[in-house]
Each structure stands twice: as structure tokens, then as C-alpha cells.
Amino acid sequence: AGLRRSEAVALEVRDVATDGRAVTVRRSKNKKGRRVPLGEASAAAVGDFIRRLSDPGYVIRRISRGDRIERGGISGEAVRKRLARLTKLAGLDRVSPHDCRRTYCGALLEVGVDLAVVSRLLGHGSLQVTAGYDKRGEIAEAEAANLIRFPYG
């Protein structure tokens, strides 16, 4: 859903729609809450995961050394460290949680979602901030120019 680390770790079960199709971000950088819809595949996975949790609390939880899922949440720094460890184990280049946010933004822009809509989904206070995430470059500019059709000859 393109959430910031701090937003993701603050999500509680009550913040996920009962069908899993959206999350409500209550604790955001700009102090404004927002509702973020999830795509079908994400909604199915999130809905299934939430149904398997036996109690309310945080969505992203601590796991004890004995692989027991605990009720308490984790920090944004713990997310960063875990992602770094998993990407290293997978043999991938370094990936940060913010890379996931940038990828979400880029994927939306790539399929033609309006910059203002992407900005709202990301919780940006300015279109200029969202535009800074746009890394499509010259190929996208050439494709955009080719979309213009004239009624003449």
C-alpha cells in the first residue's frame, strides 16, 4: 500500500477493513489520517492474515526466538533490519523499506494513475514531493508525446 515504515508498524487489526480491501492509516507523518485501498491480491492476502490472528493488536508483530508470534508491535528500525537480512539471504542487492514505497509509487505512475491520486495514496502534502519519486524518465516522456493524435491526415 506504499505506507511509510512508521505507518505500517502502527497499523492495528482494527485499521484493516473487514474484507481486507483497505487500511486506515491513523498515525501519519503529516498528522492526517487516510484510507488506502488495496489491490485484489493484496486484499486477499491481508484479509487471510488478519482472520488468522487470534487477537486484536498490531498487524506487524514481534516474533520470539522460539518463533512464537507475540501481541506487541515492532519498530520501524526492526523492519529495516529484517528486510536487509532477508534480501541478503535471497542474494539480492540492498533493499530498504523506502525502496518499496518508491516502487509502489513508480508502478502506479507507470500504469497511468494521475499524480494527484498517487500523492493522496502516499499521504504527501505536495504534488512536488510525489513528482520527486517519478523515475520513468525520457522513455515515458516520448510515450506521452506519442499519445497525442491530431484529427488531420
PDB file of N, CA and C in Angstrom, residues 18-88:
ATOM      1  N   THR A  18     -12.831  -5.053   7.139  1.00  0.00           N
ATOM      2  CA  THR A  18     -13.180  -6.451   7.405  1.00  0.00           C
ATOM      3  C   THR A  18     -12.956  -7.358   6.200  1.00  0.00           C
ATOM      4  N   ASP A  19     -13.079  -6.812   5.003  1.00  0.00           N
ATOM      5  CA  ASP A  19     -12.825  -7.623   3.809  1.00  0.00           C
ATOM      6  C   ASP A  19     -11.357  -7.519   3.360  1.00  0.00           C
ATOM      7  N   GLY A  20     -10.548  -6.751   4.087  1.00  0.00           N
ATOM      8  CA  GLY A  20      -9.131  -6.605   3.761  1.00  0.00           C
ATOM      9  C   GLY A  20      -8.860  -5.683   2.587  1.00  0.00           C
ATOM     10  N   ARG A  21      -9.865  -5.033   2.044  1.00  0.00           N
ATOM     11  CA  ARG A  21      -9.688  -4.238   0.827  1.00  0.00           C
ATOM     12  C   ARG A  21      -9.109  -2.845   1.050  1.00  0.00           C
ATOM     13  N   ALA A  22      -8.919  -2.452   2.302  1.00  0.00           N
ATOM     14  CA  ALA A  22      -8.352  -1.128   2.584  1.00  0.00           C
ATOM     15  C   ALA A  22      -7.782  -1.115   3.991  1.00  0.00           C
ATOM     16  N   VAL A  23      -6.843  -0.200   4.197  1.00  0.00           N
ATOM     17  CA  VAL A  23      -6.319   0.045   5.536  1.00  0.00           C
ATOM     18  C   VAL A  23      -6.511   1.520   5.840  1.00  0.00           C
ATOM     19  N   THR A  24      -6.725   1.814   7.102  1.00  0.00           N
ATOM     20  CA  THR A  24      -6.839   3.197   7.542  1.00  0.00           C
ATOM     21  C   THR A  24      -5.562   3.550   8.280  1.00  0.00           C
ATOM     22  N   VAL A  25      -4.859   4.524   7.763  1.00  0.00           N
ATOM     23  CA  VAL A  25      -3.626   4.997   8.386  1.00  0.00           C
ATOM     24  C   VAL A  25      -4.027   6.085   9.366  1.00  0.00           C
ATOM     25  N   ARG A  26      -3.816   5.815  10.637  1.00  0.00           N
ATOM     26  CA  ARG A  26      -4.203   6.779  11.680  1.00  0.00           C
ATOM     27  C   ARG A  26      -3.026   7.637  12.112  1.00  0.00           C
ATOM     28  N   ARG A  27      -1.838   7.074  12.086  1.00  0.00           N
ATOM     29  CA  ARG A  27      -0.633   7.784  12.540  1.00  0.00           C
ATOM     30  C   ARG A  27       0.266   8.034  11.344  1.00  0.00           C
ATOM     31  N   SER A  28       0.149   9.204  10.765  1.00  0.00           N
ATOM     32  CA  SER A  28       0.944   9.519   9.583  1.00  0.00           C
ATOM     33  C   SER A  28       1.864  10.702   9.851  1.00  0.00           C
ATOM     34  N   LYS A  29       2.809  10.883   8.967  1.00  0.00           N
ATOM     35  CA  LYS A  29       3.795  11.946   9.102  1.00  0.00           C
ATOM     36  C   LYS A  29       3.152  13.330   9.159  1.00  0.00           C
ATOM     37  N   ASN A  30       2.137  13.531   8.332  1.00  0.00           N
ATOM     38  CA  ASN A  30       1.509  14.855   8.273  1.00  0.00           C
ATOM     39  C   ASN A  30       0.319  14.996   9.232  1.00  0.00           C
ATOM     40  N   LYS A  31       0.184  14.035  10.142  1.00  0.00           N
ATOM     41  CA  LYS A  31      -0.851  14.066  11.190  1.00  0.00           C
ATOM     42  C   LYS A  31      -2.275  13.949  10.651  1.00  0.00           C
ATOM     43  N   LYS A  32      -2.426  13.642   9.365  1.00  0.00           N
ATOM     44  CA  LYS A  32      -3.746  13.453   8.781  1.00  0.00           C
ATOM     45  C   LYS A  32      -3.922  11.967   8.503  1.00  0.00           C
ATOM     46  N   GLY A  33      -5.035  11.435   8.913  1.00  0.00           N
ATOM     47  CA  GLY A  33      -5.320  10.041   8.598  1.00  0.00           C
ATOM     48  C   GLY A  33      -5.734   9.910   7.138  1.00  0.00           C
ATOM     49  N   ARG A  34      -5.660   8.708   6.637  1.00  0.00           N
ATOM     50  CA  ARG A  34      -6.131   8.465   5.270  1.00  0.00           C
ATOM     51  C   ARG A  34      -6.505   7.002   5.122  1.00  0.00           C
ATOM     52  N   ARG A  35      -7.360   6.733   4.178  1.00  0.00           N
ATOM     53  CA  ARG A  35      -7.774   5.372   3.853  1.00  0.00           C
ATOM     54  C   ARG A  35      -7.050   4.992   2.575  1.00  0.00           C
ATOM     55  N   VAL A  36      -6.389   3.843   2.591  1.00  0.00           N
ATOM     56  CA  VAL A  36      -5.632   3.402   1.426  1.00  0.00           C
ATOM     57  C   VAL A  36      -6.224   2.080   0.935  1.00  0.00           C
ATOM     58  N   PRO A  37      -6.797   2.074  -0.272  1.00  0.00           N
ATOM     59  CA  PRO A  37      -7.337   0.821  -0.803  1.00  0.00           C
ATOM     60  C   PRO A  37      -6.206  -0.129  -1.183  1.00  0.00           C
ATOM     61  N   LEU A  38      -6.488  -1.426  -1.122  1.00  0.00           N
ATOM     62  CA  LEU A  38      -5.528  -2.445  -1.518  1.00  0.00           C
ATOM     63  C   LEU A  38      -6.014  -3.126  -2.785  1.00  0.00           C
ATOM     64  N   GLY A  39      -5.086  -3.525  -3.624  1.00  0.00           N
ATOM     65  CA  GLY A  39      -5.428  -4.292  -4.817  1.00  0.00           C
ATOM     66  C   GLY A  39      -5.975  -5.658  -4.427  1.00  0.00           C
ATOM     67  N   GLU A  40      -6.582  -6.362  -5.374  1.00  0.00           N
ATOM     68  CA  GLU A  40      -7.231  -7.642  -5.091  1.00  0.00           C
ATOM     69  C   GLU A  40      -6.299  -8.663  -4.447  1.00  0.00           C
ATOM     70  N   ALA A  41      -5.109  -8.848  -5.010  1.00  0.00           N
ATOM     71  CA  ALA A  41      -4.180  -9.847  -4.478  1.00  0.00           C
ATOM     72  C   ALA A  41      -3.736  -9.479  -3.062  1.00  0.00           C
ATOM     73  N   SER A  42      -3.425  -8.202  -2.854  1.00  0.00           N
ATOM     74  CA  SER A  42      -3.015  -7.749  -1.521  1.00  0.00           C
ATOM     75  C   SER A  42      -4.168  -7.890  -0.536  1.00  0.00           C
ATOM     76  N   ALA A  43      -5.370  -7.508  -0.967  1.00  0.00           N
ATOM     77  CA  ALA A  43      -6.535  -7.595  -0.088  1.00  0.00           C
ATOM     78  C   ALA A  43      -6.787  -9.033   0.344  1.00  0.00           C
ATOM     79  N   ALA A  44      -6.657  -9.966  -0.577  1.00  0.00           N
ATOM     80  CA  ALA A  44      -6.868 -11.379  -0.248  1.00  0.00           C
ATOM     81  C   ALA A  44      -5.837 -11.848   0.778  1.00  0.00           C
ATOM     82  N   ALA A  45      -4.583 -11.494   0.559  1.00  0.00           N
ATOM     83  CA  ALA A  45      -3.518 -11.915   1.482  1.00  0.00           C
ATOM     84  C   ALA A  45      -3.686 -11.271   2.852  1.00  0.00           C
ATOM     85  N   VAL A  46      -3.961  -9.976   2.876  1.00  0.00           N
ATOM     86  CA  VAL A  46      -4.130  -9.267   4.142  1.00  0.00           C
ATOM     87  C   VAL A  46      -5.367  -9.781   4.879  1.00  0.00           C
ATOM     88  N   GLY A  47      -6.466  -9.962   4.163  1.00  0.00           N
ATOM     89  CA  GLY A  47      -7.692 -10.471   4.784  1.00  0.00           C
ATOM     90  C   GLY A  47      -7.472 -11.849   5.401  1.00  0.00           C
ATOM     91  N   ASP A  48      -6.780 -12.723   4.679  1.00  0.00           N
ATOM     92  CA  ASP A  48      -6.488 -14.060   5.186  1.00  0.00           C
ATOM     93  C   ASP A  48      -5.607 -13.984   6.426  1.00  0.00           C
ATOM     94  N   PHE A  49      -4.593 -13.149   6.377  1.00  0.00           N
ATOM     95  CA  PHE A  49      -3.681 -12.994   7.511  1.00  0.00           C
ATOM     96  C   PHE A  49      -4.423 -12.481   8.745  1.00  0.00           C
ATOM     97  N   ILE A  50      -5.245 -11.463   8.573  1.00  0.00           N
ATOM     98  CA  ILE A  50      -5.975 -10.867   9.693  1.00  0.00           C
ATOM     99  C   ILE A  50      -6.928 -11.893  10.308  1.00  0.00           C
ATOM    100  N   ARG A  51      -7.581 -12.693   9.483  1.00  0.00           N
ATOM    101  CA  ARG A  51      -8.501 -13.708  10.006  1.00  0.00           C
ATOM    102  C   ARG A  51      -7.768 -14.747  10.858  1.00  0.00           C
ATOM    103  N   ARG A  52      -6.481 -14.978  10.573  1.00  0.00           N
ATOM    104  CA  ARG A  52      -5.723 -15.968  11.334  1.00  0.00           C
ATOM    105  C   ARG A  52      -5.175 -15.437  12.652  1.00  0.00           C
ATOM    106  N   LEU A  53      -5.182 -14.127  12.827  1.00  0.00           N
ATOM    107  CA  LEU A  53      -4.732 -13.575  14.101  1.00  0.00           C
ATOM    108  C   LEU A  53      -5.793 -13.876  15.157  1.00  0.00           C
ATOM    109  N   SER A  54      -5.347 -14.359  16.285  1.00  0.00           N
ATOM    110  CA  SER A  54      -6.303 -14.767  17.309  1.00  0.00           C
ATOM    111  C   SER A  54      -6.733 -13.625  18.222  1.00  0.00           C
ATOM    112  N   ASP A  55      -6.094 -12.479  18.101  1.00  0.00           N
ATOM    113  CA  ASP A  55      -6.431 -11.372  18.989  1.00  0.00           C
ATOM    114  C   ASP A  55      -6.196 -10.042  18.295  1.00  0.00           C
ATOM    115  N   PRO A  56      -6.804  -8.974  18.830  1.00  0.00           N
ATOM    116  CA  PRO A  56      -6.548  -7.653  18.252  1.00  0.00           C
ATOM    117  C   PRO A  56      -5.137  -7.202  18.609  1.00  0.00           C
ATOM    118  N   GLY A  57      -4.752  -6.129  18.054  1.00  0.00           N
ATOM    119  CA  GLY A  57      -3.428  -5.587  18.330  1.00  0.00           C
ATOM    120  C   GLY A  57      -2.781  -5.164  17.030  1.00  0.00           C
ATOM    121  N   TYR A  58      -1.482  -5.119  17.038  1.00  0.00           N
ATOM    122  CA  TYR A  58      -0.741  -4.692  15.852  1.00  0.00           C
ATOM    123  C   TYR A  58      -0.809  -5.749  14.747  1.00  0.00           C
ATOM    124  N   VAL A  59      -0.757  -5.281  13.504  1.00  0.00           N
ATOM    125  CA  VAL A  59      -0.735  -6.202  12.367  1.00  0.00           C
ATOM    126  C   VAL A  59       0.669  -6.792  12.225  1.00  0.00           C
ATOM    127  N   ILE A  60       1.688  -5.946  12.293  1.00  0.00           N
ATOM    128  CA  ILE A  60       3.078  -6.416  12.198  1.00  0.00           C
ATOM    129  C   ILE A  60       3.559  -6.618  13.634  1.00  0.00           C
ATOM    130  N   ARG A  61       3.898  -7.865  13.964  1.00  0.00           N
ATOM    131  CA  ARG A  61       4.169  -8.219  15.349  1.00  0.00           C
ATOM    132  C   ARG A  61       5.566  -8.774  15.554  1.00  0.00           C
ATOM    133  N   ARG A  62       5.968  -8.758  16.814  1.00  0.00           N
ATOM    134  CA  ARG A  62       7.232  -9.370  17.210  1.00  0.00           C
ATOM    135  C   ARG A  62       7.096 -10.881  17.135  1.00  0.00           C
ATOM    136  N   ILE A  63       8.195 -11.517  16.811  1.00  0.00           N
ATOM    137  CA  ILE A  63       8.266 -12.973  16.847  1.00  0.00           C
ATOM    138  C   ILE A  63       9.368 -13.333  17.823  1.00  0.00           C
ATOM    139  N   SER A  64       9.028 -14.157  18.797  1.00  0.00           N
ATOM    140  CA  SER A  64      10.007 -14.528  19.819  1.00  0.00           C
ATOM    141  C   SER A  64      11.068 -15.440  19.219  1.00  0.00           C
ATOM    142  N   ARG A  65      12.133 -15.638  19.965  1.00  0.00           N
ATOM    143  CA  ARG A  65      13.214 -16.511  19.492  1.00  0.00           C
ATOM    144  C   ARG A  65      12.712 -17.921  19.215  1.00  0.00           C
ATOM    145  N   GLY A  66      11.645 -18.317  19.871  1.00  0.00           N
ATOM    146  CA  GLY A  66      11.055 -19.639  19.634  1.00  0.00           C
ATOM    147  C   GLY A  66      10.022 -19.621  18.522  1.00  0.00           C
ATOM    148  N   ASP A  67      10.045 -18.575  17.680  1.00  0.00           N
ATOM    149  CA  ASP A  67       9.111 -18.406  16.562  1.00  0.00           C
ATOM    150  C   ASP A  67       7.646 -18.300  17.003  1.00  0.00           C
ATOM    151  N   ARG A  68       7.419 -17.782  18.206  1.00  0.00           N
ATOM    152  CA  ARG A  68       6.066 -17.564  18.683  1.00  0.00           C
ATOM    153  C   ARG A  68       5.682 -16.126  18.354  1.00  0.00           C
ATOM    154  N   ILE A  69       4.513 -15.954  17.767  1.00  0.00           N
ATOM    155  CA  ILE A  69       4.035 -14.607  17.433  1.00  0.00           C
ATOM    156  C   ILE A  69       3.509 -13.964  18.703  1.00  0.00           C
ATOM    157  N   GLU A  70       4.022 -12.783  19.018  1.00  0.00           N
ATOM    158  CA  GLU A  70       3.616 -12.066  20.227  1.00  0.00           C
ATOM    159  C   GLU A  70       2.628 -10.963  19.874  1.00  0.00           C
ATOM    160  N   ARG A  71       2.004 -10.402  20.877  1.00  0.00           N
ATOM    161  CA  ARG A  71       0.994  -9.365  20.655  1.00  0.00           C
ATOM    162  C   ARG A  71       1.597  -8.012  20.306  1.00  0.00           C
ATOM    163  N   GLY A  72       2.760  -7.721  20.839  1.00  0.00           N
ATOM    164  CA  GLY A  72       3.358  -6.404  20.667  1.00  0.00           C
ATOM    165  C   GLY A  72       3.839  -6.141  19.258  1.00  0.00           C
ATOM    166  N   GLY A  73       3.908  -4.872  18.933  1.00  0.00           N
ATOM    167  CA  GLY A  73       4.385  -4.473  17.622  1.00  0.00           C
ATOM    168  C   GLY A  73       5.900  -4.404  17.578  1.00  0.00           C
ATOM    169  N   ILE A  74       6.419  -4.006  16.436  1.00  0.00           N
ATOM    170  CA  ILE A  74       7.858  -3.849  16.259  1.00  0.00           C
ATOM    171  C   ILE A  74       8.147  -2.430  15.808  1.00  0.00           C
ATOM    172  N   SER A  75       9.397  -2.059  15.836  1.00  0.00           N
ATOM    173  CA  SER A  75       9.780  -0.705  15.436  1.00  0.00           C
ATOM    174  C   SER A  75      10.045  -0.646  13.931  1.00  0.00           C
ATOM    175  N   GLY A  76      10.051   0.559  13.409  1.00  0.00           N
ATOM    176  CA  GLY A  76      10.414   0.756  12.009  1.00  0.00           C
ATOM    177  C   GLY A  76      11.835   0.300  11.740  1.00  0.00           C
ATOM    178  N   GLU A  77      12.712   0.493  12.701  1.00  0.00           N
ATOM    179  CA  GLU A  77      14.110   0.061  12.558  1.00  0.00           C
ATOM    180  C   GLU A  77      14.196  -1.460  12.477  1.00  0.00           C
ATOM    181  N   ALA A  78      13.352  -2.164  13.244  1.00  0.00           N
ATOM    182  CA  ALA A  78      13.331  -3.628  13.169  1.00  0.00           C
ATOM    183  C   ALA A  78      12.887  -4.090  11.784  1.00  0.00           C
ATOM    184  N   VAL A  79      11.951  -3.377  11.185  1.00  0.00           N
ATOM    185  CA  VAL A  79      11.516  -3.698   9.823  1.00  0.00           C
ATOM    186  C   VAL A  79      12.687  -3.534   8.854  1.00  0.00           C
ATOM    187  N   ARG A  80      13.405  -2.424   8.991  1.00  0.00           N
ATOM    188  CA  ARG A  80      14.542  -2.175   8.104  1.00  0.00           C
ATOM    189  C   ARG A  80      15.585  -3.286   8.234  1.00  0.00           C
ATOM    190  N   LYS A  81      15.905  -3.662   9.459  1.00  0.00           N
ATOM    191  CA  LYS A  81      16.913  -4.700   9.689  1.00  0.00           C
ATOM    192  C   LYS A  81      16.463  -6.055   9.150  1.00  0.00           C
ATOM    193  N   ARG A  82      15.201  -6.390   9.379  1.00  0.00           N
ATOM    194  CA  ARG A  82      14.690  -7.685   8.894  1.00  0.00           C
ATOM    195  C   ARG A  82      14.683  -7.733   7.370  1.00  0.00           C
ATOM    196  N   LEU A  83      14.279  -6.642   6.732  1.00  0.00           N
ATOM    197  CA  LEU A  83      14.273  -6.597   5.271  1.00  0.00           C
ATOM    198  C   LEU A  83      15.690  -6.712   4.726  1.00  0.00           C
ATOM    199  N   ALA A  84      16.641  -6.048   5.367  1.00  0.00           N
ATOM    200  CA  ALA A  84      18.046  -6.137   4.945  1.00  0.00           C
ATOM    201  C   ALA A  84      18.543  -7.574   5.053  1.00  0.00           C
ATOM    202  N   ARG A  85      18.187  -8.242   6.145  1.00  0.00           N
ATOM    203  CA  ARG A  85      18.615  -9.630   6.330  1.00  0.00           C
ATOM    204  C   ARG A  85      17.983 -10.549   5.286  1.00  0.00           C
ATOM    205  N   LEU A  86      16.710 -10.382   5.029  1.00  0.00           N
ATOM    206  CA  LEU A  86      16.015 -11.240   4.064  1.00  0.00           C
ATOM    207  C   LEU A  86      16.526 -11.027   2.636  1.00  0.00           C
ATOM    208  N   THR A  87      16.779  -9.779   2.262  1.00  0.00           N
ATOM    209  CA  THR A  87      17.285  -9.532   0.907  1.00  0.00           C
ATOM    210  C   THR A  87      18.696 -10.094   0.747  1.00  0.00           C
ATOM    211  N   LYS A  88      19.488 -10.034   1.800  1.00  0.00           N
ATOM    212  CA  LYS A  88      20.835 -10.619   1.748  1.00  0.00           C
ATOM    213  C   LYS A  88      20.748 -12.137   1.605  1.00  0.00           C
TER     214      LYS A  88
END
